Amino acid sequence: MMMNVPFRVTSMLEHAEWYFAKKEVTSRTMSGIRKFSYREIGERTRRLSSALKRLGVQKGERVGTLAWNHHRHLEAYFAIPGVEAVLHTINIRLSPQHIAYIINHADDQILFVDQDILPLVEALKDHIPNVKAFILMTDEDELPQSPLQPLYHYEKLLETGDPAYEFPQNVDENDPVGMCYTSATTGNPKGVTYTHRSTVLHSMSLGLADGGSVSESDVLMPVVPMFHVNAWGLPYAATWFGSKQVMPGPRFTPQLLAELIEMEKVTFAAGVPTIWMGLLQELEQNSYDTSSIRAVICGGSAAPKGMIKTFEEKHNIPFMHAYGMTETSPLVIATRLKTYQSDLDDEAKLDYKAKQGYVVQGVEMKVIGANGEVKWDGHEMGELLLRSNWIADEYYNDDRTEGTFNDGWLHTGDVVTVDEEGFVKIVDRTKDLIKSGGEWISSVDLENAIMAFPDVFEASVIAVPHPEWQERPLACVVLKPEAKGKVPKEDIVEFLRPQFAKWWIPDDIVFMDEIPKTSVGKFLKRTLRDQLKDHYMTTAKS
Ligand code: AMP
């Protein structure tokens, strides 16, 4: 028999304090950029844990954060589990109603709030009666006037804390340490609770050489917000492995990201496609030294092929496409070409890179189509089912658990194909597939093709009701600023024709200034569908 040492989130910070005490965290806050060593981060975190204890935070209680990516948020990532409470990172881009809902649903007792997010929380004051105290993460010396009471000053609270506070060692690895809510297509957001065990195992998977391969030699910049699936778990992994971290802070711009990459010599950066689109535009306009980057990792929505190609061929930046969900911690699938695939021509390699990839070690999948498990032929479509030690097996106090978590598998709601190499390609959300005359059309495939048209900035394809075919694809397109008003619809249609069967070609193209997006940058197809549901009636009349 072997030892059974409980996995513990705070052990990851202890490791950094012991072995990587001199390594740095670069943090951008409202007042500028500052640097902290892991020794300092460790000491400040211990102070914060001890102050939270003194404020009366109890084991299992939820403590919320409404904050950007910076050192104080990193400290809260460890200090809250450090008193056996549960870190609830709140997505500040949700609607105020949804933010109030999740604060109440999680029953948050204390809220950490960034200075610029304070007005948002003040406006919610009367709707979150159970919150007992607020802690302002501010660079200012004094607290502002606020109706939120009691309101504590983060730095002054740290001064009252004990730098030698000991994190509890005998924890149950299955105790909760974190919570995130994910937006539902309809209704309120759904909560997922992470444990010590799931968090440590997921962090370990981020360090696998054939996974994220996060290591001590990395300079890691999580651009993905710390309120979106814990910045994909990267702050935990980076701390444990002793990587230098670069935290871009509040309301950053593509220019700032490019400057940070150059100044801090970032090796690995993580974000959603809209972030990378913005960075590409910046790199087109101004020149930066990006040679330090070993990879950018991109997930959350499908990365268009044209974008991957530009990153790799024009800027020499390797691009890693990955897939995950709030329910999956999130990293479960990533593209890594196999050694023998290096013989493929560039176009074939790009095809693989544009797929989401194959499951990381420790994750199992099956894909269920109309007739059971689908063939791995790259064509047959089915729903992706996943299981792993870092995948949730329920939603927090929510009857929507039923239907999503069945027979020990997470039913992702994503429709995929799998090829002979095991590479998964997300074809659509089950709800976004377009059913034309009884046959399925993938909106994602069409979007990717349209986004490869040189004048197109972004595109979203939706199903609109059709009198004869039930549904037909309609393309919503945003042109690049310099091309606005100059591109006829027919040019885009002609561009698509050789690539798809005739019946896949969108019936019409609607030019827009902007595509509505969710709080985490995904196309809000529901809104588009609502706006354009009468498209055929309108076009028939006109
Ligand atoms: P969230 O819980 O907000 O992270 O959303 C998870 C959903 O995002 C998944 O179920 C997918 O529909 C979508 N998603 C995540 N990563 C990708 C990707 N690389 N390509 C396409 N869709 C993705």
XYZ file of C-alpha atoms and ligand atoms in Angstrom:
565
model
C 0.000 0.000 0.000
C 1.004 3.599 -0.532
C 0.685 6.817 1.430
C -2.420 8.850 0.997
C -1.418 12.480 1.508
C -4.364 14.831 1.025
C -4.061 17.247 -1.873
C -4.093 20.800 -0.550
C -4.268 24.075 -2.487
C -2.115 25.996 0.018
C 0.695 23.450 -0.388
C 1.237 24.934 -3.860
C 2.006 28.354 -2.374
C 4.183 26.809 0.348
C 6.209 25.154 -2.397
C 6.731 28.531 -4.099
C 7.763 30.125 -0.798
C 10.343 27.416 -0.158
C 11.819 26.903 -3.576
C 10.985 29.962 -5.667
C 11.082 32.692 -3.027
C 13.048 35.032 -5.319
C 10.897 34.542 -8.411
C 8.593 37.424 -9.309
C 5.002 38.347 -9.871
C 4.577 41.474 -12.018
C 1.260 43.050 -11.204
C -0.516 45.947 -12.865
C -3.076 47.736 -10.706
C -4.925 51.058 -11.039
C -1.811 53.046 -10.166
C 0.785 51.222 -12.231
C 3.048 48.191 -12.397
C 4.660 46.672 -9.303
C 6.742 43.601 -8.637
C 6.533 41.132 -5.757
C 8.611 38.059 -4.973
C 6.902 34.805 -4.025
C 8.377 35.360 -0.539
C 6.399 38.613 -0.327
C 3.281 37.082 -1.872
C 3.513 34.221 0.653
C 3.877 36.575 3.596
C 1.051 38.839 2.441
C -1.192 35.821 1.855
C -0.548 34.530 5.382
C -1.369 37.972 6.765
C -4.594 37.985 4.764
C -5.614 34.517 5.966
C -5.029 35.506 9.568
C -7.013 38.750 9.084
C -9.894 36.793 7.547
C -9.816 34.443 10.508
C -10.031 37.454 12.815
C -12.996 38.778 10.821
C -14.717 35.533 11.746
C -14.653 33.676 8.421
C -15.612 30.081 9.102
C -14.702 26.823 7.405
C -16.844 26.228 4.293
C -18.125 29.827 4.071
C -18.029 31.484 0.686
C -15.955 34.610 0.162
C -16.509 36.410 -3.153
C -14.062 38.423 -5.279
C -14.952 41.052 -7.879
C -11.518 41.818 -9.197
C -9.146 41.939 -12.170
C -5.917 39.999 -12.616
C -3.376 41.323 -10.107
C -1.282 40.295 -7.100
C -4.024 40.959 -4.519
C -6.397 38.662 -6.335
C -3.636 36.034 -6.426
C -3.233 36.384 -2.665
C -6.985 35.900 -2.189
C -6.752 32.735 -4.337
C -4.652 31.171 -1.577
C -5.684 33.104 1.540
C -9.370 32.134 1.318
C -8.662 28.380 1.048
C -6.007 29.141 3.713
C -8.824 29.539 6.264
C -10.735 26.596 4.758
C -13.264 28.959 3.188
C -14.363 28.894 -0.448
C -13.055 31.402 -3.000
C -15.958 32.516 -5.183
C -14.631 34.457 -8.174
C -17.455 36.561 -9.590
C -17.678 37.472 -13.258
C -17.956 41.254 -13.196
C -19.205 41.336 -16.781
C -22.466 39.592 -15.935
C -25.612 41.691 -15.658
C -26.124 43.301 -12.213
C -29.161 41.043 -11.679
C -27.071 37.932 -12.326
C -24.252 39.194 -10.098
C -26.731 39.717 -7.251
C -28.255 36.305 -7.938
C -24.947 34.459 -7.678
C -23.775 36.387 -4.595
C -27.024 35.342 -2.899
C -27.078 31.826 -4.320
C -23.515 31.179 -3.164
C -24.353 32.936 0.107
C -21.152 34.984 0.025
C -20.285 36.343 3.487
C -17.513 38.731 2.501
C -16.754 40.412 -0.820
C -13.343 41.561 -2.049
C -13.883 44.417 -4.501
C -11.533 46.326 -6.810
C -11.655 50.118 -6.556
C -13.158 50.641 -10.032
C -15.800 47.941 -9.443
C -17.002 49.519 -6.197
C -19.821 51.548 -7.854
C -21.246 48.332 -9.319
C -21.378 46.690 -5.882
C -22.728 49.848 -4.252
C -25.630 49.778 -6.708
C -26.373 46.192 -5.607
C -26.212 46.967 -1.886
C -29.910 46.456 -1.150
C -30.063 43.230 -3.128
C -27.271 41.392 -1.291
C -28.363 41.585 2.356
C -26.366 38.566 3.543
C -22.932 40.009 2.826
C -21.378 40.873 6.196
C -18.322 42.847 5.113
C -16.520 44.313 2.088
C -12.771 44.554 1.506
C -11.551 47.155 -0.971
C -8.523 46.177 -3.061
C -7.157 49.680 -3.523
C -3.867 51.510 -4.093
C -5.171 54.650 -2.385
C -4.131 55.383 1.204
C -7.644 56.104 2.401
C -11.017 54.512 1.808
C -13.579 56.437 -0.238
C -16.988 57.349 1.185
C -19.245 54.365 0.561
C -22.652 53.106 1.623
C -21.136 49.623 1.873
C -20.404 48.909 5.518
C -18.257 47.672 7.087
C -15.715 48.421 4.380
C -12.089 47.413 5.063
C -8.932 48.678 3.394
C -7.054 45.662 1.968
C -3.542 46.903 2.782
C -4.482 48.096 6.278
C -6.136 44.753 6.925
C -2.897 43.018 5.931
C -1.011 45.143 8.476
C -3.177 43.642 11.214
C -2.499 40.078 9.994
C 0.117 37.592 11.183
C 2.905 36.987 8.602
C 3.664 33.642 10.255
C 0.074 32.351 10.065
C 0.115 28.566 9.463
C -2.202 27.166 6.824
C -4.250 24.204 8.099
C -2.442 20.997 7.111
C -5.014 18.341 7.924
C -7.642 19.234 5.405
C -9.964 16.862 3.648
C -8.898 16.959 -0.001
C -12.545 16.714 -1.029
C -13.465 19.915 0.787
C -14.552 22.804 -1.446
C -11.993 25.565 -2.157
C -13.432 27.413 -5.131
C -16.618 28.307 -6.955
C -17.421 29.728 -10.357
C -20.740 30.333 -12.060
C -21.281 29.729 -15.733
C -23.926 31.494 -17.813
C -26.818 29.307 -18.840
C -28.514 29.690 -22.223
C -31.678 30.515 -20.346
C -32.257 31.303 -16.677
C -29.767 32.114 -13.972
C -26.073 31.175 -13.984
C -25.142 27.735 -12.628
C -22.532 27.225 -9.903
C -19.630 24.771 -9.960
C -17.638 23.944 -6.815
C -13.967 22.918 -7.059
C -12.179 20.936 -4.340
C -8.566 20.874 -3.099
C -8.196 17.612 -4.966
C -9.640 18.756 -8.283
C -7.658 22.013 -8.175
C -4.306 20.374 -7.446
C -4.829 17.631 -10.044
C -5.870 20.164 -12.667
C -2.796 22.293 -11.865
C -0.615 19.220 -12.242
C -2.138 18.545 -15.657
C -1.217 22.103 -16.712
C 2.399 21.154 -16.055
C 2.398 18.016 -18.232
C 4.997 18.335 -20.978
C 2.346 17.402 -23.517
C -0.284 19.589 -21.853
C 0.263 23.237 -20.931
C 3.880 22.354 -19.962
C 3.890 25.219 -17.437
C 7.296 25.262 -15.754
C 9.763 27.291 -13.718
C 11.273 28.678 -16.910
C 7.972 30.217 -17.986
C 6.890 33.834 -17.800
C 3.188 33.302 -17.733
C 0.606 35.942 -18.567
C -2.994 34.926 -17.933
C -4.986 37.450 -19.950
C -8.111 35.390 -19.385
C -9.729 36.985 -16.324
C -9.252 35.478 -12.880
C -13.057 35.587 -12.675
C -13.402 33.250 -15.648
C -12.773 29.662 -14.489
C -9.927 30.865 -12.265
C -7.976 32.196 -15.256
C -8.034 28.590 -16.472
C -6.246 27.491 -13.296
C -3.011 29.158 -14.416
C -2.380 31.281 -11.285
C -2.357 28.084 -9.208
C -0.135 26.139 -11.592
C 2.252 29.062 -12.148
C 2.711 29.567 -8.409
C 3.304 25.870 -7.758
C 5.790 25.502 -10.604
C 7.545 28.784 -9.769
C 6.856 30.481 -13.102
C 7.146 34.237 -13.167
C 3.621 35.659 -13.481
C 2.570 38.779 -15.336
C -0.868 40.006 -14.360
C -2.245 42.618 -16.762
C -4.669 44.257 -14.320
C -7.763 46.351 -14.987
C -9.098 47.385 -18.401
C -5.977 46.594 -20.394
C -5.598 47.338 -24.110
C -3.954 45.259 -26.859
C -1.125 47.813 -26.793
C -0.537 47.179 -23.102
C -0.488 43.417 -23.674
C 2.064 43.808 -26.464
C 4.206 46.047 -24.243
C 4.047 43.582 -21.363
C 5.040 40.718 -23.672
C 8.081 42.699 -24.810
C 9.075 44.148 -21.424
C 8.546 41.071 -19.285
C 9.611 38.555 -21.953
C 6.399 36.587 -21.647
C 6.740 32.954 -22.763
C 3.167 31.699 -22.390
C -0.036 33.713 -22.519
C -3.642 32.603 -22.252
C -6.817 34.198 -23.581
C -9.972 33.923 -25.667
C -9.979 34.523 -29.458
C -11.183 38.157 -29.182
C -8.080 38.977 -27.107
C -5.798 37.449 -29.707
C -7.643 39.195 -32.559
C -6.977 42.497 -30.784
C -3.318 41.655 -30.219
C -2.884 40.697 -33.883
C -4.249 44.076 -34.970
C -1.796 45.783 -32.636
C 1.107 43.713 -33.973
C 0.074 44.668 -37.532
C 0.172 48.376 -36.672
C 3.237 48.635 -34.451
C 6.336 46.550 -34.061
C 7.155 44.700 -30.847
C 9.668 42.045 -29.894
C 7.524 38.951 -29.256
C 10.344 36.447 -29.708
C 10.152 35.290 -26.078
C 6.754 33.614 -26.593
C 6.850 29.822 -26.754
C 3.045 29.620 -27.167
C -0.215 31.425 -26.790
C -3.047 29.253 -25.592
C -6.516 30.075 -26.850
C -9.872 28.677 -25.799
C -13.384 29.623 -24.816
C -14.605 29.758 -28.425
C -13.241 28.353 -31.656
C -10.014 29.960 -32.873
C -10.394 30.882 -36.554
C -7.895 29.190 -38.841
C -6.803 32.496 -40.382
C -5.848 33.799 -36.960
C -3.788 30.703 -36.118
C -2.005 31.004 -39.469
C -1.182 34.696 -38.985
C 0.177 34.093 -35.485
C 2.362 31.207 -36.597
C 3.496 32.245 -40.056
C 3.636 36.011 -39.860
C 4.642 36.507 -36.233
C 6.333 33.197 -35.559
C 4.232 32.697 -32.411
C 3.183 29.043 -31.838
C -0.540 28.785 -31.241
C -2.197 26.202 -28.987
C -5.924 25.740 -29.327
C -7.626 24.331 -26.241
C -11.104 23.489 -25.035
C -12.732 23.520 -21.645
C -15.736 24.572 -19.609
C -16.373 26.027 -16.185
C -17.529 22.507 -15.288
C -14.151 21.029 -16.314
C -11.756 23.292 -14.309
C -11.347 23.984 -17.405
C -8.495 22.412 -19.401
C -9.487 19.009 -20.799
C -8.659 19.089 -24.521
C -5.747 20.712 -26.360
C -4.042 20.516 -29.754
C -0.593 18.961 -29.718
C 0.635 17.614 -33.026
C 2.204 14.162 -32.774
C 5.806 13.646 -33.925
C 4.804 11.786 -37.087
C 2.419 14.610 -38.022
C 5.410 16.880 -38.623
C 5.617 15.282 -42.092
C 2.245 16.751 -43.049
C 2.124 19.771 -45.324
C 1.432 23.183 -43.761
C -2.248 23.221 -44.690
C -2.889 19.791 -43.164
C -1.057 20.824 -39.976
C -3.165 23.946 -39.809
C -6.309 21.822 -40.127
C -5.275 19.873 -37.033
C -4.350 23.008 -35.117
C -7.747 24.533 -35.855
C -9.399 21.530 -34.203
C -9.658 21.678 -30.428
C -7.287 18.705 -30.037
C -7.334 15.500 -28.011
C -8.008 14.907 -24.343
C -5.197 15.556 -21.883
C -4.015 12.619 -19.811
C -6.411 12.023 -16.918
C -9.517 12.856 -18.941
C -11.753 10.329 -20.707
C -14.254 11.081 -23.441
C -16.950 9.456 -25.486
C -19.023 10.950 -28.266
C -22.609 9.846 -28.605
C -24.489 10.309 -31.876
C -27.918 9.225 -33.054
C -26.786 5.570 -33.170
C -24.550 5.319 -30.097
C -20.794 6.064 -30.053
C -19.717 7.775 -33.279
C -17.012 6.484 -35.609
C -13.683 8.306 -35.406
C -13.913 9.353 -39.048
C -13.947 13.144 -38.741
C -17.510 13.277 -40.053
C -20.053 11.615 -37.816
C -21.367 14.122 -35.263
C -22.306 13.455 -31.672
C -22.424 15.047 -28.240
C -19.165 15.201 -26.303
C -19.257 13.406 -22.935
C -16.335 13.774 -20.513
C -15.152 12.482 -17.172
C -12.146 13.179 -14.998
C -11.102 13.956 -11.437
C -11.251 17.655 -12.304
C -14.740 17.635 -13.760
C -17.740 18.569 -11.611
C -20.397 15.961 -10.965
C -23.155 18.410 -10.113
C -24.182 22.058 -10.130
C -24.249 23.750 -6.760
C -27.788 23.523 -5.325
C -29.399 23.502 -8.736
C -31.899 21.127 -10.283
C -30.279 21.627 -13.678
C -27.739 19.008 -12.516
C -30.108 16.443 -13.912
C -29.670 16.239 -17.656
C -26.069 17.508 -17.609
C -24.447 15.022 -15.231
C -25.696 11.515 -15.996
C -24.215 8.032 -15.418
C -20.901 9.481 -14.206
C -20.381 11.597 -17.368
C -20.633 15.322 -18.052
C -22.884 15.886 -21.062
C -21.199 18.974 -22.473
C -23.916 20.087 -24.912
C -21.150 20.484 -27.514
C -21.555 18.674 -30.811
C -18.256 17.331 -32.145
C -16.608 15.072 -34.681
C -13.530 12.968 -33.885
C -10.911 12.037 -36.503
C -8.717 8.911 -36.709
C -6.065 10.611 -34.545
C -8.574 11.317 -31.768
C -8.666 15.069 -32.515
C -11.988 16.550 -31.495
C -13.545 19.279 -33.570
C -16.347 21.309 -31.993
C -19.005 21.559 -34.630
C -21.509 23.542 -32.570
C -23.417 23.873 -29.355
C -26.373 21.492 -29.573
C -28.572 24.579 -29.531
C -26.679 26.447 -32.273
C -26.613 23.782 -35.005
C -28.675 24.769 -38.033
C -31.154 22.192 -39.278
C -31.965 22.843 -42.911
C -34.394 20.433 -44.568
C -33.576 17.806 -41.936
C -29.781 18.042 -42.422
C -27.316 19.636 -40.016
C -25.157 22.631 -40.891
C -22.303 23.678 -38.595
C -22.416 27.390 -37.855
C -18.836 27.233 -36.548
C -17.472 25.892 -39.852
C -19.166 28.680 -41.760
C -17.958 31.331 -39.308
C -14.381 30.146 -39.587
C -14.552 30.210 -43.367
C -16.060 33.714 -43.440
C -13.480 34.991 -40.973
C -10.764 33.850 -43.378
C -12.050 36.422 -45.917
C -9.438 39.193 -45.792
C -11.834 42.125 -45.184
C -13.836 40.397 -42.448
C -13.137 41.267 -38.816
C -15.605 38.803 -37.285
C -18.630 36.736 -38.246
C -21.367 34.805 -36.537
C -23.733 32.438 -38.309
C -27.164 31.683 -36.896
C -30.243 29.690 -37.808
C -33.284 31.725 -38.804
C -36.720 30.179 -39.294
C -37.485 29.494 -42.948
C -40.914 28.735 -44.430
C -39.660 25.865 -46.575
C -36.452 24.525 -45.005
C -37.396 25.050 -41.318
C -34.072 26.794 -40.736
C -31.489 28.417 -42.965
C -28.063 29.886 -42.119
C -27.769 33.652 -41.968
C -24.331 35.262 -41.636
C -23.815 38.338 -39.467
C -20.581 39.983 -40.531
C -18.440 42.805 -39.175
C -16.008 44.194 -41.741
C -12.612 45.654 -40.859
C -12.892 49.456 -40.455
C -11.110 50.220 -43.724
C -13.427 47.856 -45.680
C -16.747 49.135 -44.298
C -19.284 49.776 -47.080
C -16.892 48.565 -49.763
C -17.461 44.791 -49.837
C -20.499 43.429 -51.703
C -22.229 40.432 -50.067
C -21.704 38.453 -53.278
C -17.910 38.558 -52.853
C -18.183 36.736 -49.543
C -20.683 34.239 -50.948
C -18.393 33.539 -53.928
C -15.508 33.042 -51.523
C -17.518 30.389 -49.664
C -18.877 28.525 -52.694
C -15.885 26.313 -53.463
C -15.567 25.378 -49.783
C -19.054 24.068 -48.984
C -21.972 22.099 -50.366
C -24.484 24.392 -52.059
C -27.085 24.080 -49.315
C -24.599 25.135 -46.617
C -24.047 28.595 -48.155
C -25.800 31.260 -46.016
C -28.879 32.649 -47.739
C -28.006 36.171 -46.789
C -25.327 38.278 -45.149
C -26.179 41.048 -42.722
C -23.445 43.605 -42.124
C -23.217 44.879 -38.552
C -21.007 47.266 -36.573
C -20.514 44.765 -33.804
C -21.624 41.247 -32.908
C -23.239 41.086 -29.464
C -21.097 39.049 -27.093
C -21.482 37.322 -23.749
C -19.623 38.522 -20.688
C -16.718 36.263 -21.634
C -16.490 37.296 -25.264
C -18.530 34.548 -26.932
C -21.009 35.390 -29.668
C -24.451 35.955 -28.155
C -26.292 33.912 -30.735
C -29.509 33.968 -28.763
C -29.682 37.769 -29.111
C -28.835 37.596 -32.806
C -31.524 34.946 -33.341
C -34.083 37.135 -31.558
C -33.089 40.184 -33.599
C -33.186 38.386 -36.918
C -35.914 35.791 -36.476
C -38.213 37.573 -38.920
C -35.501 37.957 -41.541
C -37.324 35.996 -44.238
C -40.602 37.802 -43.671
C -38.820 41.157 -43.832
C -36.767 40.337 -46.917
C -39.812 38.822 -48.660
C -41.728 42.084 -48.117
C -38.919 44.402 -49.208
P -17.478 28.427 -20.235
O -18.009 27.540 -19.188
O -17.991 29.811 -20.182
O -15.989 28.368 -20.315
O -18.021 27.869 -21.653
C -17.750 26.553 -22.076
C -18.157 26.393 -23.519
O -17.329 27.204 -24.361
C -17.977 24.990 -24.065
O -19.050 24.152 -23.723
C -17.874 25.240 -25.557
O -19.155 25.385 -26.137
C -17.176 26.571 -25.639
N -15.735 26.400 -25.905
C -14.713 26.385 -25.020
N -13.531 26.253 -25.648
C -13.791 26.185 -26.971
C -12.998 26.047 -28.154
N -11.666 25.972 -28.117
N -13.636 26.002 -29.352
C -14.986 26.089 -29.426
N -15.792 26.227 -28.359
C -15.207 26.271 -27.141
